Short mmCIF file of C-alpha atoms in Angstrom, two decimals:
data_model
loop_
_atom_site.label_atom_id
_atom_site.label_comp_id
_atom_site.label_asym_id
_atom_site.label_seq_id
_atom_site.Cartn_x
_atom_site.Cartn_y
_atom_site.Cartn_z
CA UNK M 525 4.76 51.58 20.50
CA UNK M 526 5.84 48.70 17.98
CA UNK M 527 9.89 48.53 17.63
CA UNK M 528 9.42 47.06 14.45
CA UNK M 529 9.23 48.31 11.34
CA UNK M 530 7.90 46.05 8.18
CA UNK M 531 6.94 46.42 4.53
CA UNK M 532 3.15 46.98 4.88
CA UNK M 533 2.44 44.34 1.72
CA UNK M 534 4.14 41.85 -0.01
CA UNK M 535 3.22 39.24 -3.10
CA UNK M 536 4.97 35.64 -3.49
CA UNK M 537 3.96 33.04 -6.13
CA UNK M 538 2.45 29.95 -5.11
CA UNK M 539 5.30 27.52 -4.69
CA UNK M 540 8.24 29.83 -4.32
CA UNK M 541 9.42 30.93 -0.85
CA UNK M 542 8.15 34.43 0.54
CA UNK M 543 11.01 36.28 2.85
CA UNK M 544 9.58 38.51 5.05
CA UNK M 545 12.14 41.06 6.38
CA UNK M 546 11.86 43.19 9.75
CA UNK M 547 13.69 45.46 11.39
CA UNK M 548 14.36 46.13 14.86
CA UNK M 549 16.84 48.36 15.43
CA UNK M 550 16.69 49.36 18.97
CA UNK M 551 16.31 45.83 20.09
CA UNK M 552 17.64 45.64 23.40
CA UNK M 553 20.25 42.14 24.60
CA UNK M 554 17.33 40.35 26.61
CA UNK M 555 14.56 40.82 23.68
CA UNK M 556 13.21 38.36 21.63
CA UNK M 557 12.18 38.06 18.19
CA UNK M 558 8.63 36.51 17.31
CA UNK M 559 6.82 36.00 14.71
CA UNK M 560 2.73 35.98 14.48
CA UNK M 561 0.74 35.88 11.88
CA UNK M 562 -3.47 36.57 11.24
CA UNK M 563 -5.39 34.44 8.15
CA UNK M 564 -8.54 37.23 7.46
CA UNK M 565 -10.91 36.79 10.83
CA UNK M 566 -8.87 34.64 12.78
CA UNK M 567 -7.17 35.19 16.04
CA UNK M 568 -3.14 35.85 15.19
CA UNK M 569 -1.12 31.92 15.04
CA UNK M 570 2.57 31.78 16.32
CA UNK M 571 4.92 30.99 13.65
CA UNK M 572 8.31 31.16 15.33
CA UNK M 573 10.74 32.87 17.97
CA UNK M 574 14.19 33.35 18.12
CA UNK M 575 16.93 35.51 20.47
CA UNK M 576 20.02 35.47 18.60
CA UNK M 577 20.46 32.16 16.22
CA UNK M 578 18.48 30.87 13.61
CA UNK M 579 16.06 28.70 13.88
CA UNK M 580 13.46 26.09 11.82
CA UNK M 581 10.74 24.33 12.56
CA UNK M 582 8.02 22.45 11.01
CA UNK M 583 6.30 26.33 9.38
CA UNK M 584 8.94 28.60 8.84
CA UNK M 585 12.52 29.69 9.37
CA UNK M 586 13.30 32.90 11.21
CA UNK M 587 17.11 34.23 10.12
CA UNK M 588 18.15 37.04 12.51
CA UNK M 589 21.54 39.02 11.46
CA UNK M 590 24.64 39.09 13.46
CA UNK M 591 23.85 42.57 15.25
CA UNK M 592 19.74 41.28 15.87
CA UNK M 593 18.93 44.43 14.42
CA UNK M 594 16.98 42.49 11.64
CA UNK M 595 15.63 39.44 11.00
CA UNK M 596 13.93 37.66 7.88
CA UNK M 597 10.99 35.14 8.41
CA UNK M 598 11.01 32.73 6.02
CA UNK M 599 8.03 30.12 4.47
CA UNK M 600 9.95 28.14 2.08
CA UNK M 601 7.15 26.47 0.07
CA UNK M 602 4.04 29.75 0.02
CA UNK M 603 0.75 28.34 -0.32
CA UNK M 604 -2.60 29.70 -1.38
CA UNK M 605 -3.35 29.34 2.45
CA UNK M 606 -0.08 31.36 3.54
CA UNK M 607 -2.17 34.91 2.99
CA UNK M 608 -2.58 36.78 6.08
CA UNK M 609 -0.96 39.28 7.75
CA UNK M 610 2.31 38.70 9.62
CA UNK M 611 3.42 40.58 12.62
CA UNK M 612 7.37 40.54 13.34
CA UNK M 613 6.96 41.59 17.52
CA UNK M 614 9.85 42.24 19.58
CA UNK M 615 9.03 40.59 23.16
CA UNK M 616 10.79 41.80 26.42
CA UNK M 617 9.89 39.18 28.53
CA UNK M 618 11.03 40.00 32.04
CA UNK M 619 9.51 43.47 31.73
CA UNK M 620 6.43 43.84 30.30
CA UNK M 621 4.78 40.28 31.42
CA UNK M 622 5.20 38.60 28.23
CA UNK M 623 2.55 40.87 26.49
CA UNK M 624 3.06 41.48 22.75
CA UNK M 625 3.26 44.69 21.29
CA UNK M 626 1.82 44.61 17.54
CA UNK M 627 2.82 46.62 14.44
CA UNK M 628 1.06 47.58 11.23
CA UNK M 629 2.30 43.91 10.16
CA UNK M 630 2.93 43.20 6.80
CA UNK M 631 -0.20 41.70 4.42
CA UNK M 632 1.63 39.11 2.15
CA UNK M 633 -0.45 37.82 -0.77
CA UNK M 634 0.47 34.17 -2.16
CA UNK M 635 -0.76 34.01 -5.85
CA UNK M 636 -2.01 31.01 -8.24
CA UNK Y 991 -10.48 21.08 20.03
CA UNK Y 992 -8.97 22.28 23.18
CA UNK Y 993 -7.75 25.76 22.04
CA UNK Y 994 -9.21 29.29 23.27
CA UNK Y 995 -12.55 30.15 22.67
CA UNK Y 996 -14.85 33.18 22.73
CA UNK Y 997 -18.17 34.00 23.38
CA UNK Y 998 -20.29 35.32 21.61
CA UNK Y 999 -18.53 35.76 18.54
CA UNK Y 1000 -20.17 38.83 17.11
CA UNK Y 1001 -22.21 41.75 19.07
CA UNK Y 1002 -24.04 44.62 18.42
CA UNK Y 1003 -24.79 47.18 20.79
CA UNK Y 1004 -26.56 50.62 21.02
CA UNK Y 1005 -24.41 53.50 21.87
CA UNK Y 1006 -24.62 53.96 25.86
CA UNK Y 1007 -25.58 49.67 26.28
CA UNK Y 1008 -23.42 47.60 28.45
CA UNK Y 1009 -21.46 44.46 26.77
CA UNK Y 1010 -19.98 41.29 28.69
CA UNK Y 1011 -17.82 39.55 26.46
CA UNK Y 1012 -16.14 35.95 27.39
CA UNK Y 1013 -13.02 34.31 27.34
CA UNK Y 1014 -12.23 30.63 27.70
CA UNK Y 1015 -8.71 29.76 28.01
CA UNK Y 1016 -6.57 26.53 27.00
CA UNK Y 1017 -7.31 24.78 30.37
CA UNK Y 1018 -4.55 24.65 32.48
CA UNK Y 1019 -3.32 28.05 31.59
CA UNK Y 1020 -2.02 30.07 34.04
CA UNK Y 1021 -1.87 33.56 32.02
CA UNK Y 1022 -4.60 35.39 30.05
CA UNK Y 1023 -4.52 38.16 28.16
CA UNK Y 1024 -7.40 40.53 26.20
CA UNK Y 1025 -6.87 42.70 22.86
CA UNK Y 1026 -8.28 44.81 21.08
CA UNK Y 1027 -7.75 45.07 17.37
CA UNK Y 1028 -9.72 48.07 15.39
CA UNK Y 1029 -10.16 47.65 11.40
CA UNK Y 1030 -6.78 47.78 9.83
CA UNK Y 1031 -4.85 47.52 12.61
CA UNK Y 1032 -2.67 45.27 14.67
CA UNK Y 1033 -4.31 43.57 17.81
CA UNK Y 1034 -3.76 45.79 20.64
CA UNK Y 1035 -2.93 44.65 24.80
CA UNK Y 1036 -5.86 45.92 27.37
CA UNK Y 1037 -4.75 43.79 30.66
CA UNK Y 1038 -3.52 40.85 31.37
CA UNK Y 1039 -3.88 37.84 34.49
CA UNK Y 1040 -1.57 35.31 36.13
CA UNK Y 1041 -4.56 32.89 37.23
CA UNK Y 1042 -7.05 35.07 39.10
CA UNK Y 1043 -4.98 37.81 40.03
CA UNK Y 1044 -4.97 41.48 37.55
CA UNK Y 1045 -1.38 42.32 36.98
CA UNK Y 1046 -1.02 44.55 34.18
CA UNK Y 1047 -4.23 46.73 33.26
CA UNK Y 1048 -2.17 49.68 31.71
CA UNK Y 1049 -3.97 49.41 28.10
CA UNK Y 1050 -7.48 49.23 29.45
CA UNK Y 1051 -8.79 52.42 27.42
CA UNK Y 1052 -10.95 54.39 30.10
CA UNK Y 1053 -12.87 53.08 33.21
CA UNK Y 1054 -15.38 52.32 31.24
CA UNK Y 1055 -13.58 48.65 31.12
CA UNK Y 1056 -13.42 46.17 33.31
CA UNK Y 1057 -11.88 42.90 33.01
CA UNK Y 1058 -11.74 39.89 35.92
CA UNK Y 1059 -10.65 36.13 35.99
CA UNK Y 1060 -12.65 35.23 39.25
CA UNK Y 1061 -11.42 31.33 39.66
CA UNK Y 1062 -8.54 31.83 37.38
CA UNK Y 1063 -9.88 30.02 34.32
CA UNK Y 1064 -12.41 32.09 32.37
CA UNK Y 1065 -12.73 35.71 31.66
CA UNK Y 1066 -14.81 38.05 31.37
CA UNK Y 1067 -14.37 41.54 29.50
CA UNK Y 1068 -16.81 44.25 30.16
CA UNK Y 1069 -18.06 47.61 28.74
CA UNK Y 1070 -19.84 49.74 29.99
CA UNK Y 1071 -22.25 52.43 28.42
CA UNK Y 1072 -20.71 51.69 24.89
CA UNK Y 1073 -19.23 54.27 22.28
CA UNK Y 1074 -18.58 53.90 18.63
CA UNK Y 1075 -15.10 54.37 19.13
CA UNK Y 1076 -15.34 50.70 21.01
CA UNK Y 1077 -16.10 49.15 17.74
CA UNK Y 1078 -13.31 46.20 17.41
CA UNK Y 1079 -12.45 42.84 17.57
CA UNK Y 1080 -11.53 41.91 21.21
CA UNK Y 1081 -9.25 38.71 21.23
CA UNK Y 1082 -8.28 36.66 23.86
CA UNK Y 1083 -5.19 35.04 24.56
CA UNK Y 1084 -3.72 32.88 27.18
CA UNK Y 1085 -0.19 30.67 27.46
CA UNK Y 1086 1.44 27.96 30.28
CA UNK Y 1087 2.75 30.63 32.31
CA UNK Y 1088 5.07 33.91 32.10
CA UNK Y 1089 7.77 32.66 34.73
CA UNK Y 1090 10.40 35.66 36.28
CA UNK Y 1091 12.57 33.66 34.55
CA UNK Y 1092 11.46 35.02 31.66
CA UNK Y 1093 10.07 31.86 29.32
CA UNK Y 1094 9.24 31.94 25.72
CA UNK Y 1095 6.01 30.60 26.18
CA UNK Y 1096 3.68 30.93 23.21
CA UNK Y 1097 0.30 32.84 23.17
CA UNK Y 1098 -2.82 30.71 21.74
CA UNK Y 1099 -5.73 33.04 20.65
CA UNK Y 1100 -8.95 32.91 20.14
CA UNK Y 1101 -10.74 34.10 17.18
CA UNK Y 1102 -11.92 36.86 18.65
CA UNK Y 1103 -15.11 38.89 18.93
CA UNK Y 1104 -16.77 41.41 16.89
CA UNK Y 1105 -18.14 44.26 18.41
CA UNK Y 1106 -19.83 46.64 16.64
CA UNK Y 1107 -21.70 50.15 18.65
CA UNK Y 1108 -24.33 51.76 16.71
#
């Protein structure tokens, strides 16, 4: 089962940024947070991972709080193109052979 | 462009027909893994290969499913004597490697095919 738990849908206006919270409460010291997301009939894109400090790069910024038992994705500019769904996946990597363990996601809607 | 693709893209099958659906991997990478992703849901892991060899089958739904990696480079996802409850998208991932050292190497998927059982 997912050890997530997201919003299951979200709107942002075009332009402004969209913050996509996720919690993970039971996240365990050698788990990591990623960060997926799936544009309608598309195979899911990585966005972003993180273990315990924040990081950026070129599509998004992924903010994880003090006691990694949440974390906020961030897209700081949403376009018309940032719909989809995006998957917040908690990712033990030494047991489970890197496999990734989806949730319900949460659809996010970017509006004109 | 050099990312994953998958053949053929959509399928339909009659209930009780077998299916053979194919994976081709970023070359070069070592690990492959298949979904399966039903309407509304998030993708789901079926098994998974460090170059030719099976190591985790665990989500592989019933023996009716069969998955192999022969030369370690494409893959080939098979079903036999279809149900409608097989109706998904099957996706196909693969990354650099999964090292015991546990690297955060990124999954690259394909787009995935349709299935649909009548």
């Amino acid at each position: 089962d997912a050890k997530t738990t997201q919003p299951p849908s979200m709107d942002c206006a075009e332009g402004r940024a969209a913050n996509l919270p996720c919690n993970h409460s039971t996240i365990s010291g050698n788990e990591y947070v990623y960060w997926y997301r799936q544009i309608h009939s598309q195979g899911p894109q990585y966005i972003i991972h993180g273990l315990k400090n924040n990081e950026t790069n070129e599509m998004a910024s992924l903010i994880i709080t003090e006691d990694r038992k949440s974390s906020t994705l961030i897209l700081p500019h949403a376009t018309l193109r940032d719909t989809a769904v995006y998957y917040c996946i908690v990712r033990d990597l030494y047991n489970q052979g890197g496999k990734l363990i989806f949730g319900q996601g949460t659809e996010l809607s970017v509006k004109p | 462009g050099a990312g994953v693709s998958q053949s053929p893209r959509y399928k339909v099958a009659k209930r009780g027909q077998d299916v053979a659906l194919r994976c081709d991997p970023i070359s070069g990478h070592v690990s492959l893994f298949w979904y399966q992703q039903a309407l509304g849901q998030g993708p789901e892991f079926l098994t998974y290969f460090q170059n030719e060899a099976q190591l985790d089958k665990s989500g592989l739904p019933s023996d009716r499913f069969f998955a192999e990696r022969p030369e370690g480079s494409v893959s080939t996802l098979k079903i036999q004597r279809t149900q409608q409850e097989d109706s998904a998208v099957y996706l196909c991932a693969s990354s650099r490697i999964v090292g015991l050292a546990g690297t955060t190497d990124t999954q690259y998927f394909g787009p995935g095919t349709r299935l649909t059982v009548l």
